[in-house]
């Protein structure tokens, strides 16, 4: 900020601003008036140069403070060079330095707090983004869990149907096996019956064969006997009518 700009700002806000007047020149001039012996011209020139340098340095520091104040949206302080002390508050050099240091510390602390607030805002926004992301992930996981649960319920239902079908099939097979076992028993009983009947028939056939064989022998013996008797009768002489017959 230039010195002319400071003067313009001072003219616009003179009624509400604090005016500071460094006391280095006034106190030094008072000391010079109270000095018992007048200084030499060279010493006076060196003293004046030193005071001007200190004044310029102090003004530069105040300009830096004003820049910090305006950067934070505050009104700057005006430096005056007039000797009219009416409506002015005067600080000594030490107080002025302490005030500059306090203002600088306050501005630095404000900047640090603003930086911290900005970082907190950024962190909060990042946390919100992370929270939103986690909520979306949780919603996706919940949806996936619901889908899996529905799939599981469908699989359970299908397994139940298959179990029922399998159970019905097993029951049918068991019933069929029972029926087949009953049929097998019945067939076995019939087979046994027919076996016994066949054995009886075989026994009957064997007995009949024996009877046929016996009767055949008897018939053969009867025929042999008959032929023998006939031959004997034929050999007898004389033949009677009865013998011929």
XYZ file of N, CA and C in Angstrom:
735
model
N 0.852 -1.191 0.000
C 0.000 0.000 0.000
C 0.898 1.255 0.000
N 0.617 2.212 -0.845
C 1.406 3.454 -0.905
C 0.926 4.429 0.144
N 1.768 5.463 0.326
C 1.429 6.455 1.336
C 0.216 7.296 0.928
N 0.047 7.541 -0.384
C -1.107 8.311 -0.846
C -2.402 7.541 -0.613
N -2.332 6.206 -0.806
C -3.510 5.378 -0.552
C -3.884 5.420 0.917
N -2.907 5.390 1.785
C -3.181 5.493 3.217
C -3.866 6.808 3.535
N -3.409 7.886 2.914
C -4.015 9.193 3.175
C -5.446 9.226 2.678
N -5.740 8.605 1.523
C -7.112 8.575 1.014
C -8.017 7.779 1.956
N -7.516 6.628 2.396
C -8.299 5.831 3.337
C -8.523 6.585 4.641
N -7.503 7.292 5.064
C -7.637 8.065 6.299
C -8.683 9.154 6.145
N -8.750 9.801 4.997
C -9.730 10.853 4.788
C -11.142 10.294 4.751
N -11.305 9.033 4.245
C -12.635 8.432 4.150
C -13.125 7.899 5.478
N -12.248 7.434 6.330
C -12.667 6.779 7.592
C -12.092 7.477 8.811
N -11.868 8.742 8.751
C -11.198 9.461 9.835
C -12.023 9.435 11.116
N -13.367 9.403 10.962
C -14.217 9.495 12.148
C -14.235 8.215 12.963
N -13.883 7.084 12.347
C -14.016 5.793 13.045
C -12.700 5.105 13.250
N -11.565 5.606 12.825
C -10.289 4.927 12.924
C -9.476 5.459 14.099
N -8.500 4.651 14.512
C -7.569 5.027 15.577
C -6.342 5.615 14.932
N -5.928 6.714 15.371
C -4.759 7.380 14.814
C -3.583 7.167 15.745
N -2.474 6.716 15.163
C -1.271 6.452 15.928
C -0.198 7.433 15.503
N 0.507 7.905 16.458
C 1.603 8.829 16.189
C 2.836 8.294 16.878
N 3.794 7.731 16.130
C 5.035 7.277 16.751
C 5.698 8.411 17.495
N 6.238 8.086 18.640
C 6.765 9.107 19.535
C 8.258 9.271 19.411
N 8.844 8.581 18.435
C 10.295 8.650 18.350
C 10.767 10.051 18.027
N 10.078 10.738 17.082
C 10.539 12.070 16.689
C 10.268 13.093 17.766
N 9.040 13.001 18.382
C 8.678 14.000 19.395
C 9.552 13.854 20.624
N 9.791 12.619 21.083
C 10.593 12.428 22.284
C 12.022 12.820 22.029
N 12.534 12.459 20.833
C 13.913 12.819 20.526
C 14.079 14.323 20.434
N 13.024 15.002 19.850
C 13.130 16.464 19.752
C 13.058 17.099 21.129
N 12.234 16.480 22.001
C 12.165 17.021 23.363
C 13.489 16.863 24.069
N 14.113 15.653 23.840
C 15.412 15.443 24.453
C 16.429 16.434 23.904
N 16.266 16.737 22.611
C 17.228 17.675 22.037
C 17.053 19.070 22.627
N 15.792 19.477 22.883
C 15.562 20.804 23.459
C 16.027 20.880 24.891
N 15.958 19.690 25.579
C 16.344 19.701 26.983
C 17.833 19.461 27.161
N 18.539 19.131 26.079
C 19.973 18.878 26.193
C 20.685 20.159 26.581
N 21.571 20.088 27.514
C 22.252 21.299 27.964
C 23.184 21.869 26.918
N 23.698 20.992 26.029
C 24.655 21.495 25.037
C 24.170 21.157 23.666
N 24.240 22.077 22.721
C 23.794 21.867 21.342
C 24.723 20.898 20.657
N 24.148 19.909 19.923
C 25.012 18.943 19.228
C 25.699 19.579 18.046
N 26.720 18.878 17.592
C 27.446 19.355 16.427
C 26.628 19.116 15.173
N 26.924 19.827 14.083
C 26.151 19.633 12.840
C 26.250 18.213 12.326
N 27.414 17.595 12.378
C 27.552 16.219 11.871
C 26.743 15.256 12.720
N 26.797 15.442 14.054
C 26.023 14.568 14.928
C 24.533 14.754 14.714
N 24.132 16.012 14.511
C 22.704 16.275 14.257
C 22.244 15.614 12.970
N 23.095 15.666 11.954
C 22.738 15.032 10.671
C 22.637 13.519 10.822
N 23.585 12.913 11.523
C 23.542 11.466 11.733
C 22.321 11.059 12.551
N 22.029 11.866 13.608
C 20.865 11.577 14.430
C 19.582 11.692 13.627
N 19.531 12.736 12.758
C 18.335 12.905 11.929
C 18.160 11.745 10.957
N 19.264 11.311 10.378
C 19.193 10.170 9.447
C 18.749 8.899 10.162
N 19.314 8.710 11.369
C 18.918 7.520 12.120
C 17.440 7.565 12.485
N 16.962 8.732 12.918
C 15.551 8.848 13.270
C 14.651 8.640 12.057
N 15.068 9.198 10.918
C 14.275 9.023 9.698
C 14.230 7.541 9.300
N 15.375 6.863 9.441
C 15.420 5.435 9.096
C 14.511 4.629 10.009
N 14.573 4.929 11.319
C 13.697 4.231 12.251
C 12.232 4.520 11.960
N 11.966 5.772 11.609
C 10.587 6.158 11.300
C 10.082 5.431 10.063
N 10.926 5.386 9.044
C 10.538 4.682 7.816
C 10.332 3.188 8.083
N 11.218 2.606 8.894
C 11.068 1.194 9.224
C 9.774 0.956 9.985
N 9.476 1.856 10.954
C 8.249 1.712 11.725
C 7.021 1.885 10.839
N 7.097 2.854 9.898
C 5.980 3.043 8.967
C 5.807 1.807 8.079
N 6.925 1.230 7.653
C 6.838 0.012 6.831
C 6.189 -1.128 7.608
N 6.539 -1.231 8.896
C 5.922 -2.279 9.717
C 4.428 -2.049 9.864
N 4.047 -0.758 10.072
C 2.615 -0.459 10.168
C 1.901 -0.716 8.839
N 2.560 -0.420 7.736
C 1.963 -0.730 6.439
C 1.739 -2.235 6.294
N 2.709 -3.018 6.775
C 2.550 -4.477 6.735
C 1.387 -4.930 7.600
N 1.248 -4.324 8.791
C 0.116 -4.639 9.664
C -1.197 -4.261 8.998
N -1.236 -3.079 8.341
C -2.444 -2.642 7.639
C -2.815 -3.615 6.527
N -1.791 -4.124 5.836
C -2.059 -5.106 4.772
C -2.702 -6.365 5.358
N -2.197 -6.831 6.514
C -2.800 -7.989 7.159
C -4.232 -7.704 7.606
N -4.449 -6.481 8.152
C -5.794 -6.124 8.600
C -6.773 -6.124 7.435
N -6.378 -5.502 6.313
C -7.274 -5.441 5.158
C -7.465 -6.830 4.538
N -6.438 -7.656 4.609
C -6.564 -9.017 4.069
C -7.620 -9.793 4.842
N -7.800 -9.459 6.137
C -8.807 -10.114 6.961
C -10.109 -9.325 7.011
N -10.259 -8.344 6.145
C -11.514 -7.606 6.079
C -11.660 -6.534 7.132
N -10.567 -6.088 7.768
C -10.625 -5.053 8.799
C -10.142 -3.720 8.227
N -10.498 -2.634 8.935
C -10.085 -1.301 8.486
C -8.636 -1.032 8.892
N -7.882 -0.385 8.029
C -6.476 -0.125 8.348
C -6.327 1.009 9.361
N -5.145 1.080 9.944
C -4.793 2.172 10.857
C -4.066 3.252 10.065
N -4.307 4.516 10.448
C -3.699 5.640 9.729
C -2.514 6.198 10.518
N -1.457 6.494 9.821
C -0.279 7.137 10.405
C -0.324 8.617 10.044
N -0.252 9.460 11.048
C -0.343 10.918 10.817
C 1.027 11.554 11.071
N 1.244 12.663 10.399
C 2.525 13.361 10.530
C 2.358 14.809 10.994
N 1.153 15.149 11.365
C 0.945 16.526 11.791
C 1.268 16.680 13.275
N 1.525 17.898 13.641
C 1.904 18.184 15.035
C 0.706 18.514 15.907
N -0.482 18.677 15.252
C -1.691 18.940 16.015
C -2.096 17.655 16.740
N -2.010 17.622 18.064
C -2.270 16.414 18.851
C -3.714 16.320 19.313
N -4.564 17.213 18.852
C -5.970 17.167 19.233
C -6.636 15.944 18.575
N -7.487 15.227 19.319
C -8.193 14.019 18.849
C -7.239 12.883 18.507
N -6.003 12.888 19.028
C -5.043 11.824 18.762
C -4.655 11.147 20.059
N -4.303 9.854 19.947
C -3.784 9.093 21.070
C -2.352 8.743 20.737
N -1.450 9.056 21.610
C -0.025 8.872 21.332
C 0.489 7.696 22.146
N 1.225 6.802 21.453
C 1.888 5.675 22.098
C 3.388 5.882 22.026
N 4.076 5.424 23.057
C 5.528 5.466 22.958
C 6.015 4.348 22.035
N 7.302 4.345 21.749
C 7.851 3.400 20.776
C 7.657 1.961 21.245
N 7.858 1.694 22.521
C 7.719 0.333 23.024
C 6.281 -0.166 22.923
N 5.338 0.750 23.285
C 3.921 0.369 23.182
C 3.517 0.152 21.734
N 4.036 1.028 20.850
C 3.737 0.873 19.428
C 4.268 -0.446 18.896
N 5.475 -0.806 19.339
C 6.064 -2.064 18.897
C 5.259 -3.245 19.429
N 4.869 -3.150 20.735
C 4.061 -4.224 21.298
C 2.725 -4.350 20.575
N 2.118 -3.206 20.228
C 0.851 -3.239 19.507
C 1.012 -3.863 18.127
N 2.088 -3.511 17.437
C 2.339 -4.129 16.134
C 2.528 -5.634 16.276
N 3.310 -6.011 17.307
C 3.546 -7.436 17.525
C 2.243 -8.160 17.877
N 1.403 -7.503 18.718
C 0.121 -8.121 19.085
C -0.789 -8.261 17.871
N -0.849 -7.187 17.063
C -1.682 -7.253 15.860
C -1.171 -8.317 14.888
N 0.145 -8.381 14.719
C 0.721 -9.387 13.831
C 0.426 -10.797 14.336
N 0.609 -10.967 15.691
C 0.300 -12.274 16.271
C -1.167 -12.625 16.106
N -2.044 -11.605 16.316
C -3.483 -11.825 16.156
C -3.819 -12.210 14.723
N -3.218 -11.513 13.746
C -3.477 -11.836 12.341
C -2.950 -13.217 11.985
N -1.754 -13.535 12.498
C -1.215 -14.870 12.230
C -2.089 -15.952 12.844
N -2.567 -15.687 14.078
C -3.452 -16.646 14.732
C -4.767 -16.771 13.964
N -5.270 -15.607 13.481
C -6.491 -15.640 12.678
C -6.282 -16.439 11.402
N -5.127 -16.194 10.752
C -4.811 -16.955 9.528
C -4.710 -18.444 9.827
N -4.044 -18.760 10.959
C -3.913 -20.168 11.323
C -5.278 -20.794 11.598
N -6.140 -20.033 12.300
C -7.472 -20.553 12.578
C -8.292 -20.715 11.300
N -8.165 -19.704 10.390
C -8.872 -19.828 9.121
C -8.373 -21.021 8.323
N -7.045 -21.216 8.349
C -6.492 -22.394 7.667
C -7.006 -23.673 8.305
N -7.043 -23.658 9.646
C -7.549 -24.839 10.356
C -9.019 -25.071 10.026
N -9.803 -23.963 10.005
C -11.223 -24.093 9.672
C -11.391 -24.618 8.254
N -10.555 -24.071 7.322
C -10.635 -24.549 5.942
C -10.267 -26.026 5.854
N -9.215 -26.412 6.592
C -8.838 -27.826 6.596
C -9.936 -28.688 7.213
N -10.561 -28.135 8.309
C -11.655 -28.883 8.919
C -12.840 -29.023 7.969
N -13.116 -27.937 7.222
C -14.199 -28.003 6.243
C -13.875 -29.025 5.166
N -12.628 -28.980 4.666
C -12.231 -29.956 3.649
C -12.283 -31.377 4.206
N -11.803 -31.516 5.472
C -11.861 -32.843 6.097
C -13.301 -33.298 6.280
N -14.168 -32.338 6.692
C -15.581 -32.672 6.867
C -16.216 -33.084 5.544
N -15.881 -32.329 4.475
C -16.403 -32.695 3.161
C -15.899 -34.065 2.729
N -14.602 -34.317 2.993
C -14.053 -35.623 2.633
C -14.739 -36.733 3.445
N -14.971 -36.429 4.744
C -15.661 -37.415 5.576
C -17.081 -37.653 5.082
N -17.738 -36.556 4.629
C -19.075 -36.723 4.070
C -19.035 -37.587 2.817
N -18.015 -37.325 1.973
C -17.874 -38.148 0.768
C -17.616 -39.608 1.142
N -16.700 -39.795 2.121
C -16.411 -41.161 2.561
C -17.649 -41.820 3.156
N -18.395 -41.022 3.964
C -19.619 -41.557 4.554
C -20.629 -41.936 3.480
N -20.779 -41.038 2.470
C -21.687 -41.337 1.374
C -21.254 -42.585 0.632
N -19.917 -42.680 0.424
C -19.379 -43.856 -0.256
C -19.649 -45.125 0.548
N -19.399 -45.037 1.873
C -19.655 -46.195 2.721
C -21.140 -46.537 2.769
N -21.993 -45.473 2.784
C -23.437 -45.729 2.767
C -23.849 -46.408 1.466
N -23.260 -45.927 0.346
C -23.559 -46.576 -0.935
C -23.082 -48.021 -0.933
N -21.863 -48.220 -0.390
C -21.355 -49.591 -0.311
C -22.242 -50.446 0.583
N -22.651 -49.848 1.720
C -23.529 -50.606 2.623
C -24.853 -50.928 1.940
N -25.390 -49.944 1.169
C -26.635 -50.201 0.449
C -26.439 -51.298 -0.594
N -25.285 -51.236 -1.291
C -24.995 -52.290 -2.277
C -24.868 -53.647 -1.590
N -24.142 -53.668 -0.453
C -23.993 -54.923 0.276
C -25.345 -55.439 0.763
N -26.180 -54.500 1.233
C -27.509 -54.908 1.710
C -28.347 -55.449 0.561
N -28.242 -54.767 -0.611
C -28.975 -55.252 -1.779
C -28.483 -56.627 -2.203
N -27.132 -56.777 -2.192
C -26.564 -58.078 -2.539
C -27.003 -59.152 -1.537
N -27.020 -58.753 -0.237
C -27.469 -59.698 0.787
C -28.931 -60.089 0.566
N -29.765 -59.085 0.209
C -31.169 -59.384 -0.070
C -31.305 -60.298 -1.279
N -30.504 -59.987 -2.330
C -30.544 -60.842 -3.525
C -30.109 -62.265 -3.191
N -29.008 -62.363 -2.430
C -28.534 -63.687 -2.039
C -29.558 -64.409 -1.173
N -30.226 -63.646 -0.296
C -31.247 -64.257 0.548
C -32.409 -64.772 -0.292
N -32.798 -63.957 -1.303
C -33.859 -64.416 -2.187
C -33.426 -65.661 -2.967
N -32.164 -65.631 -3.449
C -31.650 -66.805 -4.159
C -31.632 -68.017 -3.234
N -31.214 -67.786 -1.979
C -31.165 -68.881 -1.013
C -32.567 -69.425 -0.747
N -33.532 -68.507 -0.608
C -34.904 -68.958 -0.390
C -35.408 -69.751 -1.589
N -35.065 -69.271 -2.794
C -35.464 -70.000 -4.001
C -34.815 -71.378 -4.060
N -33.505 -71.406 -3.700
C -32.798 -72.694 -3.695
C -33.399 -73.630 -2.647
N -33.705 -73.075 -1.450
C -34.329 -73.893 -0.411
C -35.664 -74.450 -0.882
N -36.449 -73.577 -1.548
C -37.745 -74.033 -2.049
C -37.562 -75.129 -3.092
N -36.586 -74.925 -3.993
C -36.317 -75.935 -5.014
C -35.831 -77.238 -4.373
N -34.960 -77.102 -3.374
C -34.477 -78.294 -2.669
C -35.635 -79.011 -1.977
N -36.548 -78.222 -1.377
C -37.715 -78.831 -0.737
C -38.573 -79.593 -1.741
N -38.768 -78.956 -2.925
C -39.547 -79.642 -3.958
C -38.855 -80.922 -4.406
N -37.533 -80.826 -4.610
C -36.790 -82.023 -5.015
C -36.837 -83.102 -3.936
N -36.732 -82.681 -2.667
C -36.827 -83.649 -1.576
C -38.195 -84.314 -1.548
N -39.251 -83.483 -1.760
C -40.593 -84.069 -1.782
C -40.743 -85.044 -2.944
N -40.248 -84.614 -4.132
C -40.315 -85.516 -5.279
C -39.525 -86.792 -5.026
N -38.317 -86.626 -4.468
C -37.493 -87.792 -4.176
C -38.165 -88.693 -3.153
N -38.755 -88.058 -2.122
C -39.445 -88.842 -1.099
C -40.632 -89.593 -1.692
N -41.399 -88.884 -2.548
C -42.533 -89.548 -3.199
C -42.052 -90.687 -4.093
N -40.948 -90.435 -4.816
C -40.407 -91.478 -5.683
C -39.939 -92.677 -4.858
N -39.272 -92.373 -3.728
C -38.818 -93.463 -2.855
C -40.002 -94.234 -2.296
N -41.026 -93.479 -1.902
C -42.216 -94.153 -1.373
C -42.857 -95.032 -2.443
N -42.944 -94.458 -3.668
C -43.503 -95.258 -4.755
C -42.664 -96.505 -5.020
N -41.329 -96.310 -5.019
C -40.450 -97.451 -5.255
C -40.579 -98.481 -4.142
N -40.659 -97.997 -2.894
C -40.839 -98.926 -1.779
C -42.162 -99.677 -1.901
N -43.225 -98.934 -2.267
C -44.513 -99.592 -2.441
C -44.456 -100.590 -3.591
N -43.759 -100.207 -4.664
C -43.618 -101.114 -5.791
C -42.814 -102.342 -5.399
N -41.745 -102.119 -4.592
C -40.956 -103.252 -4.123
C -41.797 -104.178 -3.249
N -42.634 -103.570 -2.387
C -43.509 -104.386 -1.557
C -44.462 -105.200 -2.432
N -45.030 -104.513 -3.453
C -45.938 -105.239 -4.346
C -45.206 -106.357 -5.077
N -43.967 -106.044 -5.529
C -43.192 -107.069 -6.221
C -42.830 -108.220 -5.288
N -42.521 -107.849 -4.020
C -42.215 -108.906 -3.055
C -43.437 -109.784 -2.799
N -44.602 -109.140 -2.683
C -45.830 -109.912 -2.509
C -46.060 -110.814 -3.726
N -45.877 -110.229 -4.920
C -46.061 -111.006 -6.142
C -45.058 -112.152 -6.211
N -43.812 -111.848 -5.768
C -42.789 -112.896 -5.775
C -43.155 -114.027 -4.823
N -43.627 -113.638 -3.638
C -44.058 -114.653 -2.691
C -45.200 -115.490 -3.255
N -46.139 -114.781 -3.904
C -47.261 -115.510 -4.497
C -46.774 -116.455 -5.582
N -45.855 -115.963 -6.424
C -45.309 -116.818 -7.488
C -44.524 -117.978 -6.906
N -43.760 -117.683 -5.828
C -43.017 -118.758 -5.183
C -43.973 -119.815 -4.603
N -45.057 -119.314 -4.010
C -46.046 -120.264 -3.471
C -46.650 -121.110 -4.587
N -46.995 -120.437 -5.725
C -47.531 -121.171 -6.869
C -46.508 -122.172 -7.398
N -45.236 -121.687 -7.447
C -44.161 -122.567 -7.935
C -44.029 -123.801 -7.047
N -44.080 -123.585 -5.737
C -44.002 -124.701 -4.807
C -45.199 -125.647 -5.005
N -46.373 -125.001 -5.198
C -47.578 -125.806 -5.406
C -47.443 -126.658 -6.664
N -46.947 -126.012 -7.729
C -46.813 -126.749 -8.991
C -45.699 -127.789 -8.896
N -44.660 -127.453 -8.122
C -43.597 -128.448 -7.922
C -44.147 -129.685 -7.221
N -44.912 -129.447 -6.140
C -45.519 -130.571 -5.419
C -46.466 -131.353 -6.332
N -47.254 -130.582 -7.117
C -48.194 -131.237 -8.032
C -47.446 -132.045 -9.075
N -46.308 -131.439 -9.583
C -45.518 -132.164 -10.578
C -44.916 -133.426 -9.963
N -44.429 -133.295 -8.706
C -43.876 -134.478 -8.038
C -44.945 -135.560 -7.876
N -46.151 -135.121 -7.505
C -47.226 -136.101 -7.368
C -47.536 -136.740 -8.714
N -47.543 -135.875 -9.742
C -47.823 -136.417 -11.071
C -46.719 -137.380 -11.496
N -45.456 -136.982 -11.171
C -44.352 -137.888 -11.496
C -44.495 -139.219 -10.747
N -44.891 -139.088 -9.464
C -45.097 -140.318 -8.693
C -46.227 -141.144 -9.305
N -47.282 -140.420 -9.702
C -48.411 -141.139 -10.329
C -47.978 -141.791 -11.629
N -47.187 -141.039 -12.418
C -46.695 -141.592 -13.691
C -45.810 -142.790 -13.441
N -44.962 -142.667 -12.408
C -44.088 -143.809 -12.103
C -44.913 -145.029 -11.675
N -45.945 -144.769 -10.848
C -46.800 -145.896 -10.417
C -47.539 -146.502 -11.596
N -48.015 -145.624 -12.502
C -48.712 -146.098 -13.688
C -47.772 -146.882 -14.583
N -46.529 -146.361 -14.710
C -45.553 -147.088 -15.513
C -45.276 -148.485 -14.917
N -45.181 -148.523 -13.572
C -45.001 -149.836 -12.926
C -46.193 -150.748 -13.209
N -47.397 -150.194 -13.091
C -48.597 -150.989 -13.347
C -48.629 -151.461 -14.791
N -48.252 -150.526 -15.715
C -48.232 -150.913 -17.138
C -47.217 -152.021 -17.367
N -46.048 -151.817 -16.726
C -45.024 -152.852 -16.889
C -45.505 -154.182 -16.319
N -46.129 -154.145 -15.138
C -46.638 -155.374 -14.512
C -47.731 -156.010 -15.363
N -48.652 -155.162 -15.843
C -49.738 -155.682 -16.660
C -49.223 -156.228 -17.975
N -48.199 -155.528 -18.520
C -47.616 -156.019 -19.771
C -46.981 -157.384 -19.550
N -46.260 -157.540 -18.433
C -45.657 -158.834 -18.118
C -46.733 -159.911 -17.942
N -47.767 -159.522 -17.209
C -48.835 -160.478 -16.961
C -49.510 -160.878 -18.276
N -49.699 -159.837 -19.152
C -50.332 -160.135 -20.431
C -49.438 -161.026 -21.265
N -48.148 -160.755 -21.217
C -47.239 -161.593 -21.990
C -47.233 -163.013 -21.442
N -47.220 -163.115 -20.102
C -47.247 -164.447 -19.500
C -48.566 -165.164 -19.831
N -49.679 -164.382 -19.809
C -50.970 -164.986 -20.137
C -50.982 -165.495 -21.573
N -50.376 -164.672 -22.467
C -50.363 -165.087 -23.881
C -49.486 -166.328 -24.043
N -48.339 -166.311 -23.325
C -47.453 -167.487 -23.421
C -48.163 -168.739 -22.886
N -48.844 -168.544 -21.772
C -49.563 -169.661 -21.178
C -50.682 -170.116 -22.098
N -51.355 -169.141 -22.688
C -52.457 -169.461 -23.588
C -51.940 -170.227 -24.810
N -50.843 -169.747 -25.316
C -50.279 -170.430 -26.492
C -49.802 -171.831 -26.118
N -49.239 -171.928 -24.943
C -48.766 -173.249 -24.536
C -49.967 -174.220 -24.375
N -51.037 -173.711 -23.738
C -52.216 -174.541 -23.555
C -52.826 -174.889 -24.904
N -52.851 -173.911 -25.822
C -53.422 -174.158 -27.135
C -52.595 -175.196 -27.891
N -51.265 -175.036 -27.733
C -50.407 -176.004 -28.426
C -50.595 -177.388 -27.817
N -50.736 -177.449 -26.526
C -50.958 -178.751 -25.882
C -52.275 -179.366 -26.336
N -53.263 -178.556 -26.425
C -54.551 -179.063 -26.841
C -54.530 -179.536 -28.295
N -53.730 -178.792 -29.062
C -53.659 -179.175 -30.480
C -52.948 -180.510 -30.646
N -52.084 -180.871 -29.754
C -51.324 -182.098 -29.886
C -52.138 -183.303 -29.394
N -53.195 -183.047 -28.645
C -53.971 -184.180 -28.140
C -54.750 -184.816 -29.296
N -54.853 -186.242 -29.303
C -55.596 -187.008 -30.302
C -56.437 -188.087 -29.570
N -57.614 -188.374 -30.013
C -58.307 -187.770 -31.169
C -58.928 -186.445 -30.794
N -59.098 -185.745 -31.862
C -59.694 -184.429 -31.618
C -61.200 -184.587 -31.581
N -61.738 -184.065 -30.548
C -63.177 -184.047 -30.461
C -63.704 -182.742 -31.032
N -65.011 -182.780 -31.199
C -65.632 -181.533 -31.702
C -65.384 -180.389 -30.750
N -65.410 -180.718 -29.496
C -65.180 -179.666 -28.505
C -63.758 -179.154 -28.595
N -62.790 -180.030 -28.806
C -61.411 -179.591 -28.934
C -61.218 -178.675 -30.147
N -61.892 -179.070 -31.269
C -61.764 -178.211 -32.448
C -62.347 -176.843 -32.160
N -63.466 -176.892 -31.522
C -64.049 -175.592 -31.195
C -63.080 -174.808 -30.293
